[in-house]
Amino acid sequence: MRKKNPSIPAAGEGKRGEEGYLGYLLRQAAGAYRLKVERALDEFAVTQAQFAALTMISAYPGISNADLARLAVLTPQTVSVIVGNLEKAGSLVRRPHAVHGRIQHLDLSESGRALLKKCRERVYKLEGELTAGLSAEEERAVRRWLVNVATADAPQP
Amino acid sequence: MRKKNPSIPAAGEGKRGEEGYLGYLLRQAAGAYRLKVERALDEFAVTQAQFAALTMISAYPGISNADLARLAVLTPQTVSVIVGNLEKAGSLVRRPHAVHGRIQHLDLSESGRALLKKCRERVYKLEGELTAGLSAEEERAVRRWLVNVATADAPQP
DNA sequence: CGCATAATATCAGAGCTCTTATATGTTATT
DNA sequence: AATAACATATAAGAGCTCTGATATTATGCG
């Protein structure tokens, strides 16, 4: 079919495989999974970041942009972009704080809730595939490692 | 200092912690590590993607844009952007293929090689922190899992 | 009370990444 | 040899993510 250059290994092989740098492996795995999620949600035009935001707003209704950023380990500016796109799509609403003049509350709209429900079904399947082939012990090790990496330089109060 | 809303957990706790969805944990870990790398390389104005490209071109001199994309599990368009920025910075050169009229070879420039060397020292330290606290067995499980996730839907020839 | 400090939101600019689309060059089929 | 199929490169547009900067609102301290 196509003659592959034998000196360049495929993604899962050689230095790109299990002997490779953990940093590369992490980067590639996250990229591959992000793409998988976005293709599963392509029909709804929802990105991984938007799915995460919808899920968190659903779990913590009335959350502020700043709190959402802390929760998602992103900058407020980044979250503002994501929230802006979700607002444009009509999936959420921003309400001014009752007494605090600057804070805005975020809440899902009706269509946002319905959208999240449909997205969840698809993503749950992928989440299941993520754990397939892992023993309980291995899964615990992976989870612990991921949390450690994600919170490595978070200042402990 | 600041009064944290007690109903919103921190990144490493509650649903954002070890009981959370693996998909979220993967996303957060990759984001946190990407940021860590880019801050370590801030002085050289090199991004994680650029560091990956430099490393791969160094390992496979004369590689084509298309092969680099396959190697990095990215689209050719994405790699083209990264390579374009590295070229603008003078870290690599594009040479036309001797006989093939379309393919371009990528090679590091002298300054690119020097830059990569300096970046490597910094990133190696972070790579080391990535494995700290993992037993050999756990590290093997993590590596195997990451490779599985990264190559989940790669068509086996 | 008045001002400094901190928190919130937002704009602008850059880089990464995808999809879609186009132009060009190579290989296989007829 | 002509055409179809495939590979390579690249441009345009959208979304995500960061840094840096600015405006507005709260809070704390003199």
mmCIF file of C-alpha atoms (C1' of nucleotides) in Angstrom:
data_model
loop_
_atom_site.group_PDB
_atom_site.id
_atom_site.type_symbol
_atom_site.label_atom_id
_atom_site.label_comp_id
_atom_site.label_asym_id
_atom_site.label_seq_id
_atom_site.Cartn_x
_atom_site.Cartn_y
_atom_site.Cartn_z
ATOM 1 C CA MET A 1 0.000 0.000 0.000
ATOM 2 C CA ARG A 2 2.228 2.802 1.194
ATOM 3 C CA LYS A 3 5.859 2.186 1.816
ATOM 4 C CA LYS A 4 6.554 3.465 5.301
ATOM 5 C CA ASN A 5 9.946 4.860 6.020
ATOM 6 C CA PRO A 6 11.307 2.132 8.284
ATOM 7 C CA SER A 7 13.461 4.536 10.278
ATOM 8 C CA ILE A 8 10.417 6.467 11.524
ATOM 9 C CA PRO A 9 8.405 4.502 14.062
ATOM 10 C CA ALA A 10 4.660 4.683 14.452
ATOM 11 C CA ALA A 11 3.058 6.510 17.354
ATOM 12 C CA GLY A 12 2.895 3.527 19.680
ATOM 13 C CA GLU A 13 6.335 2.179 18.878
ATOM 14 C CA GLY A 14 9.977 2.857 19.574
ATOM 15 C CA LYS A 15 10.709 6.077 21.367
ATOM 16 C CA ARG A 16 7.112 7.054 20.802
ATOM 17 C CA GLY A 17 6.003 3.978 22.742
ATOM 18 C CA GLU A 18 6.267 2.749 26.270
ATOM 19 C CA GLU A 19 9.955 3.558 26.520
ATOM 20 C CA GLY A 20 9.347 7.165 25.483
ATOM 21 C CA TYR A 21 9.254 10.236 27.650
ATOM 22 C CA LEU A 22 6.297 10.384 29.981
ATOM 23 C CA GLY A 23 5.782 14.003 28.983
ATOM 24 C CA TYR A 24 5.308 13.059 25.343
ATOM 25 C CA LEU A 25 3.091 10.147 26.204
ATOM 26 C CA LEU A 26 0.913 12.362 28.362
ATOM 27 C CA ARG A 27 0.680 14.967 25.633
ATOM 28 C CA GLN A 28 -0.222 12.415 22.982
ATOM 29 C CA ALA A 29 -2.748 10.577 25.110
ATOM 30 C CA ALA A 30 -4.543 13.788 26.054
ATOM 31 C CA GLY A 31 -4.575 14.947 22.440
ATOM 32 C CA ALA A 32 -5.915 11.635 21.194
ATOM 33 C CA TYR A 33 -8.633 11.498 23.808
ATOM 34 C CA ARG A 34 -9.622 15.109 23.253
ATOM 35 C CA LEU A 35 -10.038 14.377 19.561
ATOM 36 C CA LYS A 36 -12.049 11.260 20.314
ATOM 37 C CA VAL A 37 -14.404 13.199 22.556
ATOM 38 C CA GLU A 38 -14.851 15.999 20.061
ATOM 39 C CA ARG A 39 -15.621 13.580 17.265
ATOM 40 C CA ALA A 40 -18.172 11.850 19.456
ATOM 41 C CA LEU A 41 -19.766 15.253 20.141
ATOM 42 C CA ASP A 42 -19.326 16.560 16.615
ATOM 43 C CA GLU A 43 -23.035 16.196 15.892
ATOM 44 C CA PHE A 44 -23.775 18.623 18.715
ATOM 45 C CA ALA A 45 -20.857 20.940 17.902
ATOM 46 C CA VAL A 46 -19.609 20.695 21.478
ATOM 47 C CA THR A 47 -15.900 20.697 22.286
ATOM 48 C CA GLN A 48 -14.187 18.930 25.164
ATOM 49 C CA ALA A 49 -13.705 22.237 26.942
ATOM 50 C CA GLN A 50 -17.364 23.125 26.512
ATOM 51 C CA PHE A 51 -18.416 19.720 27.782
ATOM 52 C CA ALA A 52 -16.271 20.207 30.843
ATOM 53 C CA ALA A 53 -17.735 23.665 31.448
ATOM 54 C CA LEU A 54 -21.301 22.434 31.004
ATOM 55 C CA THR A 55 -20.674 19.594 33.432
ATOM 56 C CA MET A 56 -19.203 21.853 36.082
ATOM 57 C CA ILE A 57 -21.908 24.485 35.787
ATOM 58 C CA SER A 58 -24.434 21.685 36.071
ATOM 59 C CA ALA A 59 -22.739 20.440 39.236
ATOM 60 C CA TYR A 60 -22.332 23.933 40.737
ATOM 61 C CA PRO A 61 -25.181 26.110 39.452
ATOM 62 C CA GLY A 62 -24.635 29.827 39.817
ATOM 63 C CA ILE A 63 -20.846 29.474 39.852
ATOM 64 C CA SER A 64 -18.846 32.541 38.844
ATOM 65 C CA ASN A 65 -16.419 32.750 35.946
ATOM 66 C CA ALA A 66 -13.503 33.042 38.369
ATOM 67 C CA ASP A 67 -14.550 30.027 40.426
ATOM 68 C CA LEU A 68 -15.134 28.018 37.289
ATOM 69 C CA ALA A 69 -11.616 28.866 36.167
ATOM 70 C CA ARG A 70 -10.169 27.653 39.463
ATOM 71 C CA LEU A 71 -12.246 24.504 39.292
ATOM 72 C CA ALA A 72 -11.139 23.700 35.770
ATOM 73 C CA VAL A 73 -7.502 24.682 36.367
ATOM 74 C CA LEU A 74 -7.663 27.302 33.619
ATOM 75 C CA THR A 75 -7.201 31.051 33.499
ATOM 76 C CA PRO A 76 -10.262 33.284 33.846
ATOM 77 C CA GLN A 77 -9.615 34.585 30.337
ATOM 78 C CA THR A 78 -9.747 31.105 28.871
ATOM 79 C CA VAL A 79 -12.956 30.278 30.679
ATOM 80 C CA SER A 80 -14.424 33.559 29.531
ATOM 81 C CA VAL A 81 -13.932 32.512 25.922
ATOM 82 C CA ILE A 82 -15.512 29.107 26.469
ATOM 83 C CA VAL A 83 -18.422 30.575 28.393
ATOM 84 C CA GLY A 84 -18.868 33.206 25.699
ATOM 85 C CA ASN A 85 -19.197 30.549 23.025
ATOM 86 C CA LEU A 86 -21.656 28.567 25.130
ATOM 87 C CA GLU A 87 -23.670 31.718 25.703
ATOM 88 C CA LYS A 88 -23.716 32.468 21.980
ATOM 89 C CA ALA A 89 -25.045 28.957 21.449
ATOM 90 C CA GLY A 90 -27.774 29.590 24.013
ATOM 91 C CA SER A 91 -26.624 26.808 26.335
ATOM 92 C CA LEU A 92 -26.136 28.998 29.383
ATOM 93 C CA VAL A 93 -27.076 32.366 30.821
ATOM 94 C CA ARG A 94 -25.122 34.935 32.805
ATOM 95 C CA ARG A 95 -26.986 36.587 35.664
ATOM 96 C CA PRO A 96 -25.663 39.524 37.654
ATOM 97 C CA HIS A 97 -24.974 38.918 41.320
ATOM 98 C CA ALA A 98 -27.790 40.078 43.583
ATOM 99 C CA VAL A 99 -25.615 42.362 45.686
ATOM 100 C CA HIS A 100 -22.113 42.045 44.253
ATOM 101 C CA GLY A 101 -21.827 44.365 41.317
ATOM 102 C CA ARG A 102 -19.040 42.603 39.468
ATOM 103 C CA ILE A 103 -19.656 38.883 39.819
ATOM 104 C CA GLN A 104 -21.833 37.098 37.293
ATOM 105 C CA HIS A 105 -23.568 33.800 37.970
ATOM 106 C CA LEU A 106 -23.541 31.085 35.343
ATOM 107 C CA ASP A 107 -26.438 28.697 34.891
ATOM 108 C CA LEU A 108 -27.425 26.225 32.221
ATOM 109 C CA SER A 109 -30.404 27.085 30.051
ATOM 110 C CA GLU A 110 -33.061 24.502 29.325
ATOM 111 C CA SER A 111 -31.445 23.687 26.007
ATOM 112 C CA GLY A 112 -28.080 23.566 27.734
ATOM 113 C CA ARG A 113 -29.331 20.932 30.139
ATOM 114 C CA ALA A 114 -30.788 18.880 27.303
ATOM 115 C CA LEU A 115 -27.566 19.234 25.347
ATOM 116 C CA LEU A 116 -25.450 18.110 28.274
ATOM 117 C CA LYS A 117 -27.622 15.065 28.774
ATOM 118 C CA LYS A 118 -27.118 13.973 25.174
ATOM 119 C CA CYS A 119 -23.385 14.619 25.320
ATOM 120 C CA ARG A 120 -23.027 12.671 28.534
ATOM 121 C CA GLU A 121 -24.308 9.454 27.033
ATOM 122 C CA ARG A 122 -21.633 9.579 24.375
ATOM 123 C CA VAL A 123 -18.780 10.593 26.642
ATOM 124 C CA TYR A 124 -19.631 7.990 29.266
ATOM 125 C CA LYS A 125 -19.001 5.304 26.683
ATOM 126 C CA LEU A 126 -15.544 6.730 26.025
ATOM 127 C CA GLU A 127 -14.866 7.013 29.728
ATOM 128 C CA GLY A 128 -15.617 3.321 29.989
ATOM 129 C CA GLU A 129 -13.163 2.490 27.233
ATOM 130 C CA LEU A 130 -10.565 4.464 29.144
ATOM 131 C CA THR A 131 -10.626 2.042 32.038
ATOM 132 C CA ALA A 132 -10.999 -1.138 30.001
ATOM 133 C CA GLY A 133 -7.955 -3.346 30.332
ATOM 134 C CA LEU A 134 -6.884 -1.825 33.622
ATOM 135 C CA SER A 135 -6.903 -3.793 36.846
ATOM 136 C CA ALA A 136 -8.355 -2.046 39.875
ATOM 137 C CA GLU A 137 -4.865 -1.629 41.197
ATOM 138 C CA GLU A 138 -3.546 -0.181 37.969
ATOM 139 C CA GLU A 139 -6.465 2.202 37.690
ATOM 140 C CA ARG A 140 -5.751 3.458 41.182
ATOM 141 C CA ALA A 141 -2.120 4.062 40.267
ATOM 142 C CA VAL A 142 -3.086 5.918 37.100
ATOM 143 C CA ARG A 143 -5.595 8.087 38.935
ATOM 144 C CA ARG A 144 -3.157 8.934 41.662
ATOM 145 C CA TRP A 145 -0.495 9.820 39.135
ATOM 146 C CA LEU A 146 -2.799 12.045 37.103
ATOM 147 C CA VAL A 147 -3.944 13.940 40.178
ATOM 148 C CA ASN A 148 -0.354 14.367 41.297
ATOM 149 C CA VAL A 149 0.655 15.779 37.937
ATOM 150 C CA ALA A 150 -2.369 18.049 37.788
ATOM 151 C CA THR A 151 -1.785 19.486 41.255
ATOM 152 C CA ALA A 152 1.998 19.355 41.357
ATOM 153 C CA ASP A 153 2.548 23.056 41.905
ATOM 154 C CA ALA A 154 -0.759 24.019 43.435
ATOM 155 C CA PRO A 155 0.048 26.011 46.564
ATOM 156 C CA GLN A 156 -1.331 24.084 49.524
ATOM 157 C CA PRO A 157 -3.114 26.495 51.909
ATOM 158 C CA MET B 1 -7.209 35.808 53.282
ATOM 159 C CA ARG B 2 -9.791 34.770 50.740
ATOM 160 C CA LYS B 3 -12.926 33.022 51.824
ATOM 161 C CA LYS B 4 -13.278 29.969 49.614
ATOM 162 C CA ASN B 5 -16.751 28.824 48.755
ATOM 163 C CA PRO B 6 -16.847 25.529 50.656
ATOM 164 C CA SER B 7 -19.205 23.904 48.131
ATOM 165 C CA ILE B 8 -16.636 24.204 45.344
ATOM 166 C CA PRO B 9 -13.751 21.776 45.790
ATOM 167 C CA ALA B 10 -10.185 22.481 44.760
ATOM 168 C CA ALA B 11 -8.644 20.856 41.708
ATOM 169 C CA GLY B 12 -7.274 17.835 43.529
ATOM 170 C CA GLU B 13 -10.304 17.215 45.704
ATOM 171 C CA GLY B 14 -13.820 15.849 45.482
ATOM 172 C CA LYS B 15 -15.026 15.033 42.016
ATOM 173 C CA ARG B 16 -11.979 16.793 40.678
ATOM 174 C CA GLY B 17 -9.757 14.339 42.547
ATOM 175 C CA GLU B 18 -9.024 10.664 42.361
ATOM 176 C CA GLU B 19 -12.672 9.709 42.224
ATOM 177 C CA GLY B 20 -13.283 11.964 39.238
ATOM 178 C CA TYR B 21 -13.607 11.029 35.601
ATOM 179 C CA LEU B 22 -10.408 9.756 34.036
ATOM 180 C CA GLY B 23 -11.111 11.973 31.038
ATOM 181 C CA TYR B 24 -11.052 15.093 33.186
ATOM 182 C CA LEU B 25 -8.003 13.963 35.092
ATOM 183 C CA LEU B 26 -6.158 13.313 31.842
ATOM 184 C CA ARG B 27 -7.147 16.702 30.488
ATOM 185 C CA GLN B 28 -6.092 18.511 33.630
ATOM 186 C CA ALA B 29 -2.828 16.673 34.012
ATOM 187 C CA ALA B 30 -1.824 17.349 30.419
ATOM 188 C CA GLY B 31 -2.788 21.003 30.738
ATOM 189 C CA ALA B 32 -0.863 21.430 33.961
ATOM 190 C CA TYR B 33 2.234 19.745 32.605
ATOM 191 C CA ARG B 34 2.084 21.685 29.338
ATOM 192 C CA LEU B 35 1.991 24.902 31.324
ATOM 193 C CA LYS B 36 4.865 23.752 33.505
ATOM 194 C CA VAL B 37 6.991 22.999 30.463
ATOM 195 C CA GLU B 38 6.195 26.284 28.784
ATOM 196 C CA ARG B 39 7.047 28.238 31.899
ATOM 197 C CA ALA B 40 10.339 26.389 32.155
ATOM 198 C CA LEU B 41 11.051 27.299 28.517
ATOM 199 C CA ASP B 42 9.620 30.795 28.753
ATOM 200 C CA GLU B 43 13.082 32.332 28.660
ATOM 201 C CA PHE B 44 13.663 30.759 25.246
ATOM 202 C CA ALA B 45 10.129 31.455 23.996
ATOM 203 C CA VAL B 46 9.686 27.788 23.095
ATOM 204 C CA THR B 47 6.332 26.045 23.473
ATOM 205 C CA GLN B 48 5.729 22.414 24.322
ATOM 206 C CA ALA B 49 4.710 21.726 20.739
ATOM 207 C CA GLN B 50 7.856 23.395 19.423
ATOM 208 C CA PHE B 51 10.013 21.439 21.835
ATOM 209 C CA ALA B 52 8.410 18.232 20.638
ATOM 210 C CA ALA B 53 8.984 19.179 17.005
ATOM 211 C CA LEU B 54 12.602 20.162 17.621
ATOM 212 C CA THR B 55 13.221 16.875 19.411
ATOM 213 C CA MET B 56 11.731 14.796 16.646
ATOM 214 C CA ILE B 57 13.506 16.639 13.859
ATOM 215 C CA SER B 58 16.704 16.166 15.806
ATOM 216 C CA ALA B 59 16.027 12.441 16.069
ATOM 217 C CA TYR B 60 14.988 12.075 12.420
ATOM 218 C CA PRO B 61 16.849 14.714 10.402
ATOM 219 C CA GLY B 62 15.393 15.418 6.988
ATOM 220 C CA ILE B 63 11.921 14.247 8.003
ATOM 221 C CA SER B 64 9.005 15.602 5.978
ATOM 222 C CA ASN B 65 6.133 17.644 7.325
ATOM 223 C CA ALA B 66 3.749 14.750 6.696
ATOM 224 C CA ASP B 67 5.938 12.202 8.462
ATOM 225 C CA LEU B 68 6.439 14.569 11.360
ATOM 226 C CA ALA B 69 2.679 14.914 11.665
ATOM 227 C CA ARG B 70 2.254 11.150 11.798
ATOM 228 C CA LEU B 71 5.019 10.856 14.335
ATOM 229 C CA ALA B 72 3.518 13.483 16.587
ATOM 230 C CA VAL B 73 -0.068 12.273 16.109
ATOM 231 C CA LEU B 74 -1.115 15.648 14.754
ATOM 232 C CA THR B 75 -2.588 16.841 11.471
ATOM 233 C CA PRO B 76 -0.205 18.048 8.751
ATOM 234 C CA GLN B 77 -1.796 21.483 8.978
ATOM 235 C CA THR B 78 -1.048 21.729 12.666
ATOM 236 C CA VAL B 79 2.551 20.699 12.165
ATOM 237 C CA SER B 80 2.838 23.176 9.339
ATOM 238 C CA VAL B 81 1.974 25.993 11.738
ATOM 239 C CA ILE B 82 4.467 24.836 14.341
ATOM 240 C CA VAL B 83 7.202 24.353 11.753
ATOM 241 C CA GLY B 84 6.397 27.749 10.284
ATOM 242 C CA ASN B 85 6.933 29.427 13.633
ATOM 243 C CA LEU B 86 10.176 27.557 14.192
ATOM 244 C CA GLU B 87 11.329 28.590 10.738
ATOM 245 C CA LYS B 88 10.465 32.222 11.437
ATOM 246 C CA ALA B 89 12.573 31.946 14.579
ATOM 247 C CA GLY B 90 15.446 30.547 12.541
ATOM 248 C CA SER B 91 15.566 27.254 14.403
ATOM 249 C CA LEU B 92 15.073 25.042 11.353
ATOM 250 C CA VAL B 93 15.322 25.069 7.588
ATOM 251 C CA ARG B 94 13.171 23.562 4.861
ATOM 252 C CA ARG B 95 15.007 21.985 1.951
ATOM 253 C CA PRO B 96 13.326 20.748 -1.209
ATOM 254 C CA HIS B 97 13.499 17.029 -1.929
ATOM 255 C CA ALA B 98 16.213 16.071 -4.380
ATOM 256 C CA VAL B 99 13.904 14.281 -6.791
ATOM 257 C CA HIS B 100 10.430 14.531 -5.333
ATOM 258 C CA GLY B 101 8.973 17.882 -6.299
ATOM 259 C CA ARG B 102 6.537 18.265 -3.430
ATOM 260 C CA ILE B 103 8.231 16.959 -0.309
ATOM 261 C CA GLN B 104 10.298 19.271 1.840
ATOM 262 C CA HIS B 105 12.956 18.084 4.254
ATOM 263 C CA LEU B 106 13.176 19.586 7.704
ATOM 264 C CA ASP B 107 16.466 20.032 9.525
ATOM 265 C CA LEU B 108 17.583 21.934 12.579
ATOM 266 C CA SER B 109 19.748 24.988 12.067
ATOM 267 C CA GLU B 110 22.820 25.536 14.176
ATOM 268 C CA SER B 111 20.894 27.852 16.466
ATOM 269 C CA GLY B 112 18.075 25.327 16.578
ATOM 270 C CA ARG B 113 20.428 22.653 17.814
ATOM 271 C CA ALA B 114 21.805 24.960 20.472
ATOM 272 C CA LEU B 115 18.308 25.974 21.495
ATOM 273 C CA LEU B 116 17.165 22.383 21.802
ATOM 274 C CA LYS B 117 20.124 21.557 23.973
ATOM 275 C CA LYS B 118 19.289 24.321 26.409
ATOM 276 C CA CYS B 119 15.599 23.392 26.473
ATOM 277 C CA ARG B 120 16.396 19.745 27.095
ATOM 278 C CA GLU B 121 18.184 20.435 30.346
ATOM 279 C CA ARG B 122 15.137 22.142 31.730
ATOM 280 C CA VAL B 123 12.600 19.645 30.485
ATOM 281 C CA TYR B 124 14.592 16.652 31.703
ATOM 282 C CA LYS B 125 14.223 17.954 35.219
ATOM 283 C CA LEU B 126 10.458 18.077 34.816
ATOM 284 C CA GLU B 127 10.438 14.613 33.276
ATOM 285 C CA GLY B 128 12.181 13.393 36.386
ATOM 286 C CA GLU B 129 9.569 14.954 38.643
ATOM 287 C CA LEU B 130 6.943 13.157 36.591
ATOM 288 C CA THR B 131 8.194 9.756 37.697
ATOM 289 C CA ALA B 132 9.015 10.671 41.270
ATOM 290 C CA GLY B 133 6.802 8.830 43.712
ATOM 291 C CA LEU B 134 6.012 6.050 41.278
ATOM 292 C CA SER B 135 7.166 2.507 41.853
ATOM 293 C CA ALA B 136 8.622 0.708 38.860
ATOM 294 C CA GLU B 137 5.452 -1.297 38.616
ATOM 295 C CA GLU B 138 3.220 1.736 38.761
ATOM 296 C CA GLU B 139 5.285 3.542 36.173
ATOM 297 C CA ARG B 140 4.924 0.598 33.841
ATOM 298 C CA ALA B 141 1.151 0.643 34.311
ATOM 299 C CA VAL B 142 0.979 4.371 33.660
ATOM 300 C CA ARG B 143 3.100 4.091 30.517
ATOM 301 C CA ARG B 144 1.078 1.227 29.176
ATOM 302 C CA TRP B 145 -2.151 3.089 29.818
ATOM 303 C CA LEU B 146 -0.944 6.286 28.143
ATOM 304 C CA VAL B 147 0.192 4.411 25.037
ATOM 305 C CA ASN B 148 -3.111 2.555 24.897
ATOM 306 C CA VAL B 149 -5.074 5.785 25.083
ATOM 307 C CA ALA B 150 -2.866 7.477 22.506
ATOM 308 C CA THR B 151 -3.160 4.643 20.001
ATOM 309 C CA ALA B 152 -6.680 3.485 20.777
ATOM 310 C CA ASP B 153 -8.102 4.012 17.307
ATOM 311 C CA ALA B 154 -4.958 3.799 15.248
ATOM 312 C CA PRO B 155 -5.668 1.352 12.411
ATOM 313 C CA GLN B 156 -3.324 -1.597 12.763
ATOM 314 C CA PRO B 157 -1.820 -2.476 9.363
ATOM 315 C "C1'" DC C 1 -13.873 58.392 55.432
ATOM 316 C "C1'" DG C 2 -10.241 57.771 51.885
ATOM 317 C "C1'" DC C 3 -6.911 55.283 49.743
ATOM 318 C "C1'" DA C 4 -4.314 50.935 48.858
ATOM 319 C "C1'" DT C 5 -4.948 46.159 47.880
ATOM 320 C "C1'" DA C 6 -7.297 42.404 45.942
ATOM 321 C "C1'" DA C 7 -10.828 40.212 43.187
ATOM 322 C "C1'" DT C 8 -13.615 40.051 38.996
ATOM 323 C "C1'" DA C 9 -14.402 40.617 34.299
ATOM 324 C "C1'" DT C 10 -12.869 41.625 29.763
ATOM 325 C "C1'" DC C 11 -9.954 43.031 25.563
ATOM 326 C "C1'" DA C 12 -5.952 42.164 22.582
ATOM 327 C "C1'" DG C 13 -2.389 39.315 20.767
ATOM 328 C "C1'" DA C 14 0.033 35.031 20.086
ATOM 329 C "C1'" DG C 15 0.393 30.021 19.466
ATOM 330 C "C1'" DC C 16 -1.789 25.379 19.036
ATOM 331 C "C1'" DT C 17 -5.193 22.397 16.937
ATOM 332 C "C1'" DC C 18 -8.915 20.999 14.322
ATOM 333 C "C1'" DT C 19 -11.960 21.046 9.878
ATOM 334 C "C1'" DT C 20 -12.642 22.269 5.137
ATOM 335 C "C1'" DA C 21 -10.789 23.401 0.794
ATOM 336 C "C1'" DT C 22 -7.228 24.013 -2.916
ATOM 337 C "C1'" DA C 23 -3.080 23.283 -5.654
ATOM 338 C "C1'" DT C 24 0.469 20.363 -6.972
ATOM 339 C "C1'" DG C 25 3.071 16.260 -7.531
ATOM 340 C "C1'" DT C 26 3.323 10.816 -7.703
ATOM 341 C "C1'" DT C 27 1.634 6.209 -8.551
ATOM 342 C "C1'" DA C 28 -1.540 2.820 -10.312
ATOM 343 C "C1'" DT C 29 -5.077 1.356 -13.609
ATOM 344 C "C1'" DT C 30 -6.881 1.020 -17.849
ATOM 345 C "C1'" DA D 1 -0.396 7.540 -22.635
ATOM 346 C "C1'" DA D 2 -4.490 9.237 -20.172
ATOM 347 C "C1'" DT D 3 -6.913 9.235 -16.313
ATOM 348 C "C1'" DA D 4 -7.945 8.083 -11.538
ATOM 349 C "C1'" DA D 5 -6.397 7.600 -6.957
ATOM 350 C "C1'" DC D 6 -3.370 9.000 -3.514
ATOM 351 C "C1'" DA D 7 0.156 11.975 -1.092
ATOM 352 C "C1'" DT D 8 2.039 16.434 0.097
ATOM 353 C "C1'" DA D 9 1.830 21.123 1.198
ATOM 354 C "C1'" DT D 10 -0.667 25.161 2.391
ATOM 355 C "C1'" DA D 11 -4.401 28.634 3.263
ATOM 356 C "C1'" DA D 12 -8.681 30.051 5.785
ATOM 357 C "C1'" DG D 13 -11.629 29.882 9.651
ATOM 358 C "C1'" DA D 14 -12.955 28.454 14.282
ATOM 359 C "C1'" DG D 15 -12.117 27.256 19.086
ATOM 360 C "C1'" DC D 16 -8.872 26.703 23.063
ATOM 361 C "C1'" DT D 17 -5.218 28.543 25.917
ATOM 362 C "C1'" DC D 18 -1.785 31.425 27.526
ATOM 363 C "C1'" DT D 19 0.355 36.299 28.754
ATOM 364 C "C1'" DG D 20 -0.232 41.170 29.419
ATOM 365 C "C1'" DA D 21 -3.118 45.105 30.110
ATOM 366 C "C1'" DT D 22 -7.281 47.680 31.597
ATOM 367 C "C1'" DA D 23 -11.627 48.859 33.971
ATOM 368 C "C1'" DT D 24 -14.689 48.106 37.685
ATOM 369 C "C1'" DT D 25 -16.069 46.612 42.235
ATOM 370 C "C1'" DA D 26 -14.991 45.002 47.273
ATOM 371 C "C1'" DT D 27 -12.421 45.010 51.217
ATOM 372 C "C1'" DG D 28 -9.076 46.398 54.686
ATOM 373 C "C1'" DC D 29 -6.311 49.743 57.011
ATOM 374 C "C1'" DG D 30 -4.728 54.367 58.215
#
